[in-house]
mmCIF file of C-alpha atoms in Angstrom:
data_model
loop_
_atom_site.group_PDB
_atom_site.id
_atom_site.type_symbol
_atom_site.label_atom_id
_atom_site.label_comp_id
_atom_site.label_asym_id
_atom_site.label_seq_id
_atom_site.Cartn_x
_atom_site.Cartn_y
_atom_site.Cartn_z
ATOM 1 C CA UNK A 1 54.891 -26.546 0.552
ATOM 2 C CA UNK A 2 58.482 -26.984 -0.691
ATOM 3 C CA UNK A 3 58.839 -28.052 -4.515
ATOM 4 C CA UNK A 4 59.710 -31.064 -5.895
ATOM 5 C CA UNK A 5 62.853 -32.727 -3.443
ATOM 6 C CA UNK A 6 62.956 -35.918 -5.161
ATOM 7 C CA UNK A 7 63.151 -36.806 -8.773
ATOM 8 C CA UNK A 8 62.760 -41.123 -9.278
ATOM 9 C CA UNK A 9 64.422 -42.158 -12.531
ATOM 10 C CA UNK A 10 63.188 -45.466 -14.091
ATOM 11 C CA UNK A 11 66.320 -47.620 -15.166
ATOM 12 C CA UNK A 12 65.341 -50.188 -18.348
ATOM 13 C CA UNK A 13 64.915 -47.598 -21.717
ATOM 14 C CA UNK A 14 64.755 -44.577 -19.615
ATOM 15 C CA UNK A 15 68.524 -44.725 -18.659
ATOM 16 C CA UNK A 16 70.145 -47.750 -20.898
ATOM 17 C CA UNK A 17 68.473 -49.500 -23.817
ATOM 18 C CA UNK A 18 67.030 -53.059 -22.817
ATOM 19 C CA UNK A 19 63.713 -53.793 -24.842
ATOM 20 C CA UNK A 20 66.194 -54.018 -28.189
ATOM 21 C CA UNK A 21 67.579 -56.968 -26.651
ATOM 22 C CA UNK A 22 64.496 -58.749 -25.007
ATOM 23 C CA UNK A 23 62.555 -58.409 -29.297
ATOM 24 C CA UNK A 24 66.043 -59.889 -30.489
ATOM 25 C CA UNK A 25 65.688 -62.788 -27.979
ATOM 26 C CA UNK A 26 62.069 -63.192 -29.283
ATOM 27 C CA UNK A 27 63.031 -63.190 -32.997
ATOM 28 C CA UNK A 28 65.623 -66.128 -31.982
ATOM 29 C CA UNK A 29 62.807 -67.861 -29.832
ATOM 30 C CA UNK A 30 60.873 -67.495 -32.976
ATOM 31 C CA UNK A 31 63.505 -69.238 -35.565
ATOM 32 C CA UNK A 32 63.868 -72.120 -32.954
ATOM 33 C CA UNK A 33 60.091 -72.650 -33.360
ATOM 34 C CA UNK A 34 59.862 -72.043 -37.175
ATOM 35 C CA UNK A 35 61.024 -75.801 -37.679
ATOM 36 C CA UNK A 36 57.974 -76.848 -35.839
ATOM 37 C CA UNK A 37 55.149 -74.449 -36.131
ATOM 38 C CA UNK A 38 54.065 -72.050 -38.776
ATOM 39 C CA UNK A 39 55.610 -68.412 -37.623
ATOM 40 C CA UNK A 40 53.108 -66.328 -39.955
ATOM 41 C CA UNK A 41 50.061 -68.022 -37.375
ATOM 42 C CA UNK A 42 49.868 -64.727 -35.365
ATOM 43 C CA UNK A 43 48.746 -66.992 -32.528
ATOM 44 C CA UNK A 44 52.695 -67.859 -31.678
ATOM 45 C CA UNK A 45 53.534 -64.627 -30.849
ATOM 46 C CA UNK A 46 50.257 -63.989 -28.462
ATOM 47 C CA UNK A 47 51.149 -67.188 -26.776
ATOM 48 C CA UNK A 48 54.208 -66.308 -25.533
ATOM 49 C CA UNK A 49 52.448 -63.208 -23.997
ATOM 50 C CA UNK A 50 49.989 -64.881 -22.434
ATOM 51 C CA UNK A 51 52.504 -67.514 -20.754
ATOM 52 C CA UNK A 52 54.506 -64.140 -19.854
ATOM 53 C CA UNK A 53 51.522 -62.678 -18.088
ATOM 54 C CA UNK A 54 50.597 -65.727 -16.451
ATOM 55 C CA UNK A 55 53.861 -66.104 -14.843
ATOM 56 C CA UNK A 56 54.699 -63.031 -13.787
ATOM 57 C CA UNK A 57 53.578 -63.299 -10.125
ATOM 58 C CA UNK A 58 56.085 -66.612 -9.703
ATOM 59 C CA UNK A 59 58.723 -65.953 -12.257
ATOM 60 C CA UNK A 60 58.796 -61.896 -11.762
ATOM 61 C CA UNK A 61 60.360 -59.431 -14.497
ATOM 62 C CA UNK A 62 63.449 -60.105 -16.616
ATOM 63 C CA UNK A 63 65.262 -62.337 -18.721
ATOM 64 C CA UNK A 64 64.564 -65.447 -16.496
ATOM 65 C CA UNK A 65 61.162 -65.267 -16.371
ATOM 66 C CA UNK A 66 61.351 -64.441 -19.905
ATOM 67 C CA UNK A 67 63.617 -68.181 -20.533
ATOM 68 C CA UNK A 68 61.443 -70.316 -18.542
ATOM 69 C CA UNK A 69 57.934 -69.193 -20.564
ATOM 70 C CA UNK A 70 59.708 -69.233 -23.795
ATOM 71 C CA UNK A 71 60.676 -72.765 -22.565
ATOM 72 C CA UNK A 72 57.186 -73.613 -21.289
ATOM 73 C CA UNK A 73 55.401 -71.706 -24.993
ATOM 74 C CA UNK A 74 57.756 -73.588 -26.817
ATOM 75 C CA UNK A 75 56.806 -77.237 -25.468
ATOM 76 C CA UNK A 76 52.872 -76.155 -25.608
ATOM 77 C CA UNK A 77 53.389 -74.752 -29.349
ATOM 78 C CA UNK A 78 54.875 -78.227 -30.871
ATOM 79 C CA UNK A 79 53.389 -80.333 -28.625
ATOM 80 C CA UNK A 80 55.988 -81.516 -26.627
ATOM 81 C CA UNK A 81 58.322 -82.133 -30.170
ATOM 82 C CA UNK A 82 60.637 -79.724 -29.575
ATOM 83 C CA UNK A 83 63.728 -81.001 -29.236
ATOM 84 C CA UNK A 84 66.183 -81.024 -26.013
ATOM 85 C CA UNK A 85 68.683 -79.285 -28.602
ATOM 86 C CA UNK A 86 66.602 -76.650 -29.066
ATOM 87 C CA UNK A 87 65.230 -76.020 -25.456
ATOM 88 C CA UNK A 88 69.263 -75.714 -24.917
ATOM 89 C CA UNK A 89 68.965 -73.200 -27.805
ATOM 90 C CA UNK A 90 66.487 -71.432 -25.871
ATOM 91 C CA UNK A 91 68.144 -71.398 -22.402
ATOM 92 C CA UNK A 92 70.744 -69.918 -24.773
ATOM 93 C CA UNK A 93 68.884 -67.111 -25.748
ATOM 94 C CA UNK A 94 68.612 -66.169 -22.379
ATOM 95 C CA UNK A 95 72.334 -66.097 -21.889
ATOM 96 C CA UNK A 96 73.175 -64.326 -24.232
ATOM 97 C CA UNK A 97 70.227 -61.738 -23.268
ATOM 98 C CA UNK A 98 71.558 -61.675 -20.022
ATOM 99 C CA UNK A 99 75.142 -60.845 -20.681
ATOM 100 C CA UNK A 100 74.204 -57.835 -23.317
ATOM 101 C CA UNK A 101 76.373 -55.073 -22.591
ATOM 102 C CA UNK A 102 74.857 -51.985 -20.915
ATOM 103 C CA UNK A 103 74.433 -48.743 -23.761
ATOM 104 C CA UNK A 104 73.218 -45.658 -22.048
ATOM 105 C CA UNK A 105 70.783 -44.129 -24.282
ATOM 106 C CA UNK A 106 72.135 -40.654 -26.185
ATOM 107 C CA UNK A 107 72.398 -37.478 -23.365
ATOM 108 C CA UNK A 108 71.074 -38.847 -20.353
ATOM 109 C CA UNK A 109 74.235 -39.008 -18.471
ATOM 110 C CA UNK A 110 74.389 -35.424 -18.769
ATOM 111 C CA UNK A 111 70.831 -35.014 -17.920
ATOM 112 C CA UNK A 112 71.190 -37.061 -15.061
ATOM 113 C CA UNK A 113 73.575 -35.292 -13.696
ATOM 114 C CA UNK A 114 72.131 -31.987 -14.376
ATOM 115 C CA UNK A 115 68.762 -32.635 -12.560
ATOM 116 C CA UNK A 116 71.596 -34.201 -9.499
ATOM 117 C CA UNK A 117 72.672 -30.626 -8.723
ATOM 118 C CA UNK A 118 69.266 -29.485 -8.030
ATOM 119 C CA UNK A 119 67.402 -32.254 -6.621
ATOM 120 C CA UNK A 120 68.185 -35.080 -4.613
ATOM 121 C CA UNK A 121 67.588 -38.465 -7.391
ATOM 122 C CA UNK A 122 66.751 -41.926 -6.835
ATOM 123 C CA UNK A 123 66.707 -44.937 -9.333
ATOM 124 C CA UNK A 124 63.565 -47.440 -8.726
ATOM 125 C CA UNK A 125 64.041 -50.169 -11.528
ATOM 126 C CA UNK A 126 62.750 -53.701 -11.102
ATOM 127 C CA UNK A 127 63.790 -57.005 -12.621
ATOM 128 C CA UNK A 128 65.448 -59.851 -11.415
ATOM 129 C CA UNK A 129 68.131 -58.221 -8.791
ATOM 130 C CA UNK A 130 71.272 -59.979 -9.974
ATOM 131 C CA UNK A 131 70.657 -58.502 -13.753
ATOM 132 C CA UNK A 132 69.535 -55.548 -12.593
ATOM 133 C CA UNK A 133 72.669 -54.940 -10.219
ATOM 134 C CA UNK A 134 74.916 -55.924 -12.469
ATOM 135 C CA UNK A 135 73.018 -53.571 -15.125
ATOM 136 C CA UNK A 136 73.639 -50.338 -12.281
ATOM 137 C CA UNK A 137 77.347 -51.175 -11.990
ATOM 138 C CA UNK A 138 78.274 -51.633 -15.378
ATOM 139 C CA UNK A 139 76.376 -48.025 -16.541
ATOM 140 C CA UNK A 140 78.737 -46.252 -14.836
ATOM 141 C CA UNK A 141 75.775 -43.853 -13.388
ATOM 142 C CA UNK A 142 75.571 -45.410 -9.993
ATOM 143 C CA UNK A 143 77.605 -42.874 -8.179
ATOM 144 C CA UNK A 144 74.899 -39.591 -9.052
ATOM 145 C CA UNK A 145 72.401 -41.795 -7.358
ATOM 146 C CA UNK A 146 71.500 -41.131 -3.364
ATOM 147 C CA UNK A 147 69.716 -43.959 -3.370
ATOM 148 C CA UNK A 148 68.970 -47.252 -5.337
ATOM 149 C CA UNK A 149 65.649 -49.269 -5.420
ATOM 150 C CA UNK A 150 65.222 -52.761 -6.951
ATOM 151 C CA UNK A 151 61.828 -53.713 -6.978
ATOM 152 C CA UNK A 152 60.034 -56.663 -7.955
ATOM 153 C CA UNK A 153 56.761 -54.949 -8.868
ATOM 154 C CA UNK A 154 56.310 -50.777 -9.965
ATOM 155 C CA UNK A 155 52.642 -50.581 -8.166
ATOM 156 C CA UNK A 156 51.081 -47.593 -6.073
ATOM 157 C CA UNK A 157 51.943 -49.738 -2.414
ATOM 158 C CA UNK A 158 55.930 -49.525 -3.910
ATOM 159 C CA UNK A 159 55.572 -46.237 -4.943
ATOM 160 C CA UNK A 160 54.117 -45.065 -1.371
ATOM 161 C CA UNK A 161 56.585 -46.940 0.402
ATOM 162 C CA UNK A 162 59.368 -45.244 -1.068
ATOM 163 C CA UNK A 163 58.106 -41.499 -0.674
ATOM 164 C CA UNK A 164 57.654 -42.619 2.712
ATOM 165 C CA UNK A 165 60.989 -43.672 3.299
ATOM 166 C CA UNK A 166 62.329 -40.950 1.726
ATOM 167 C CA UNK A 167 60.325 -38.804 4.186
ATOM 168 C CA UNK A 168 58.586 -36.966 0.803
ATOM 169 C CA UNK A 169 55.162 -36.490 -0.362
ATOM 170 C CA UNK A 170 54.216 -37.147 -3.356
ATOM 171 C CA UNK A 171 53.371 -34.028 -4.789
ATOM 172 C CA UNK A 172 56.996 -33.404 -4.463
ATOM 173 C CA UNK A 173 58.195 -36.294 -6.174
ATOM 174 C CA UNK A 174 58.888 -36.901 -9.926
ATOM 175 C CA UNK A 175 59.302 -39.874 -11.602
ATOM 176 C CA UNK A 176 61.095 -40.335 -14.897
ATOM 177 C CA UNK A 177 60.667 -43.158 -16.924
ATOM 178 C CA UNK A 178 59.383 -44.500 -20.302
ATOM 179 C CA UNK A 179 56.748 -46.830 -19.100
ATOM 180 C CA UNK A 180 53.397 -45.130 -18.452
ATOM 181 C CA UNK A 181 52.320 -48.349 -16.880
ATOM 182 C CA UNK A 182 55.057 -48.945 -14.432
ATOM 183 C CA UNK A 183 56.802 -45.666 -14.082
ATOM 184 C CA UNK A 184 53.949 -42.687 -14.405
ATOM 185 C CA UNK A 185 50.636 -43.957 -13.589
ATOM 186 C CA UNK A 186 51.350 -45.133 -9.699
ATOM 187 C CA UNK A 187 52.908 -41.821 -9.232
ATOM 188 C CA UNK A 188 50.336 -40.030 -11.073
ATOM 189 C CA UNK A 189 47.704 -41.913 -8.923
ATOM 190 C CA UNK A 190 49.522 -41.430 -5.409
ATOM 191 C CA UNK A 191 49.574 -37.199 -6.156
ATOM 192 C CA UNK A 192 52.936 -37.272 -7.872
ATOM 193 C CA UNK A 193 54.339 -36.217 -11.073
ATOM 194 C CA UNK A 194 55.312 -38.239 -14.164
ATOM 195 C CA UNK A 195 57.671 -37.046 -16.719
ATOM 196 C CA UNK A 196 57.098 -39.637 -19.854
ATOM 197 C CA UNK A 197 60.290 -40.009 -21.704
ATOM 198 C CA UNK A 198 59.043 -42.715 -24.784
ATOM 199 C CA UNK A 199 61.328 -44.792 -25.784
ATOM 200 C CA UNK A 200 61.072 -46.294 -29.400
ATOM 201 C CA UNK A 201 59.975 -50.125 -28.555
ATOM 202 C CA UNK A 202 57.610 -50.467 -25.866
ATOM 203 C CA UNK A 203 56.848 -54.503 -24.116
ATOM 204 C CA UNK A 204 53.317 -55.089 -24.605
ATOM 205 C CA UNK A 205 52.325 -55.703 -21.031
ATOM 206 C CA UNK A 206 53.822 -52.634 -20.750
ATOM 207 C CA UNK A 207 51.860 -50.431 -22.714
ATOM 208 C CA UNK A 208 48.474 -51.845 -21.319
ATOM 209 C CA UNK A 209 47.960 -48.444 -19.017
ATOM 210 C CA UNK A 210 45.011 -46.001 -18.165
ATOM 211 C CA UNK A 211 46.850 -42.791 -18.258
ATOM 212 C CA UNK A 212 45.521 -40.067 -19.867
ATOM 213 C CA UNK A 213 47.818 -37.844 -22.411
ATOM 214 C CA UNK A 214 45.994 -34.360 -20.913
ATOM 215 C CA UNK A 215 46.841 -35.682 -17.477
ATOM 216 C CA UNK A 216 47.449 -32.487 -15.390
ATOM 217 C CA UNK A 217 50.974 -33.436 -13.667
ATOM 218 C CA UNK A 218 51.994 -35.607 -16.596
ATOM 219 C CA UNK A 219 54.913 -34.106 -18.840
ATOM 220 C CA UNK A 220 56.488 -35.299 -22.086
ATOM 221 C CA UNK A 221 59.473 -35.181 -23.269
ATOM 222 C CA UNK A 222 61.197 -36.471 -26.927
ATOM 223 C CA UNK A 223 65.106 -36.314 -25.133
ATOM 224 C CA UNK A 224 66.780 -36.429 -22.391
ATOM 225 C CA UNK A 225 67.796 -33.177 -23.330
ATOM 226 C CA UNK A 226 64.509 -31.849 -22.504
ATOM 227 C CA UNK A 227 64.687 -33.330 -19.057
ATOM 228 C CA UNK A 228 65.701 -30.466 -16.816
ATOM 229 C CA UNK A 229 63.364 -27.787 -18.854
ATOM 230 C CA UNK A 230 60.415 -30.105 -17.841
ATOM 231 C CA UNK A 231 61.438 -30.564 -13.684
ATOM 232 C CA UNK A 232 61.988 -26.806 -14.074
ATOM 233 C CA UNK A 233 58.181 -25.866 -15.550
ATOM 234 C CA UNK A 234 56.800 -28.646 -12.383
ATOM 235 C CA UNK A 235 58.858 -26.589 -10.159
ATOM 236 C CA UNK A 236 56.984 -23.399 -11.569
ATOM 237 C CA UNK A 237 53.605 -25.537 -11.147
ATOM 238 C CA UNK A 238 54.621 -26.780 -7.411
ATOM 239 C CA UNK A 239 55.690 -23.203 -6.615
ATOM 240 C CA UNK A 240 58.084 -22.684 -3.859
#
């Protein structure tokens, strides 16, 4: 049994920051409704959730999806008062979330392409495909990549049909990412390995997981610093 061959790195907060920009557009979702609804009625904010989750398996992941439920929350909040003005204000929002530049977050281009040298690497993000493309192109990491996965859903059936065209098996696959719920527990469950890399703001669909923190082939890391030292100590565990 070889060691690890393939190291998957998740994209949103794992390579570039993303979540920042998705709480902003809430807070200006939020001061759209404040002329209409009481914003201290924690109710609001669980609403908007809710409509999230409940769309998720028409609208998909990113900002879109995002625009139409804060649209949808917003007429089921005031009742149908809200303005057209302010549903404008709201397709706004999603814009300008849209159009945010792309920040790498601190050290992972060098990380990147130190675990490149080694291992071959592949980047398995998912999101709406036009956002997400443009997202790949504009970080400027595209190029240490061998391949490139956009993916509408991070589940175990994705997962496995990667590895298997990749020709790997999963014990000698890593994933990177920051969400233990899209990016470590498939991988964990298919016989993989997970390297958790938490990133300060998590989505709250996204940190509804079942992963446990004593996990045998899950690793932590604060940095991407500490990336390479971690695939190193999994290549000890694998063994050659």
């Amino acid at each position: 049994m070889a060691g690890i061959r393939w190291v998957g790195f998740d994209g949103d907060d794992t390579l570039w920051k993303s979540e920042d920009y998705y709480r902003q557009a809430e807070a200006d979702f939020e001061a759209v409704l404040g002329a209409y609804i009481d914003l201290g009625d924690a109710r609001t904010h669980r609403h908007l959730l809710e409509v999230e989750r409940r769309n998720l398996k028409i609208f998909g992941y990113g900002v879109k999806g995002m625009t139409l439920s804060m649209i949808e929350a917003a007429i089921q909040l005031t009742e149908e008062r809200v303005s057209a003005r302010d549903l404008h204000r709201i397709v706004e929002i999603g814009r300008a979330t849209l159009q945010h530049p792309v920040e790498l977050l601190p050290g992972i281009r060098e990380a990147v392409e130190r675990i490149a040298a080694d291992h071959e690497i592949v980047l398995i993000t998912k999101g709406d495909l036009f956002h997400q493309e443009a997202k790949i192109a504009q970080s400027g990491l595209a190029d240490l990549f061998h391949r490139i996965e956009v993916v509408s859903e991070k589940d175990e059936p994705t997962y496995a049909r990667v590895l298997r065209e990749l020709q790997v098996a999963p014990a000698q696959f890593a994933m990177v990412g920051n969400s233990l719920r899209s990016d470590i527990e498939p991988v964990l469950a298919l016989g993989g390995w997970g390297v958790h890399i938490p990133y300060h703001v998590t989505w709250a669909l996204e940190a509804e997981h079942g992963v446990n923190g004593d996990a045998p082939r899950l690793r932590v890391v604060e940095n991407p610093g500490q990336l390479p030292d971690a695939l190193a100590k999994i290549e000890g565990s694998v063994g050659p």
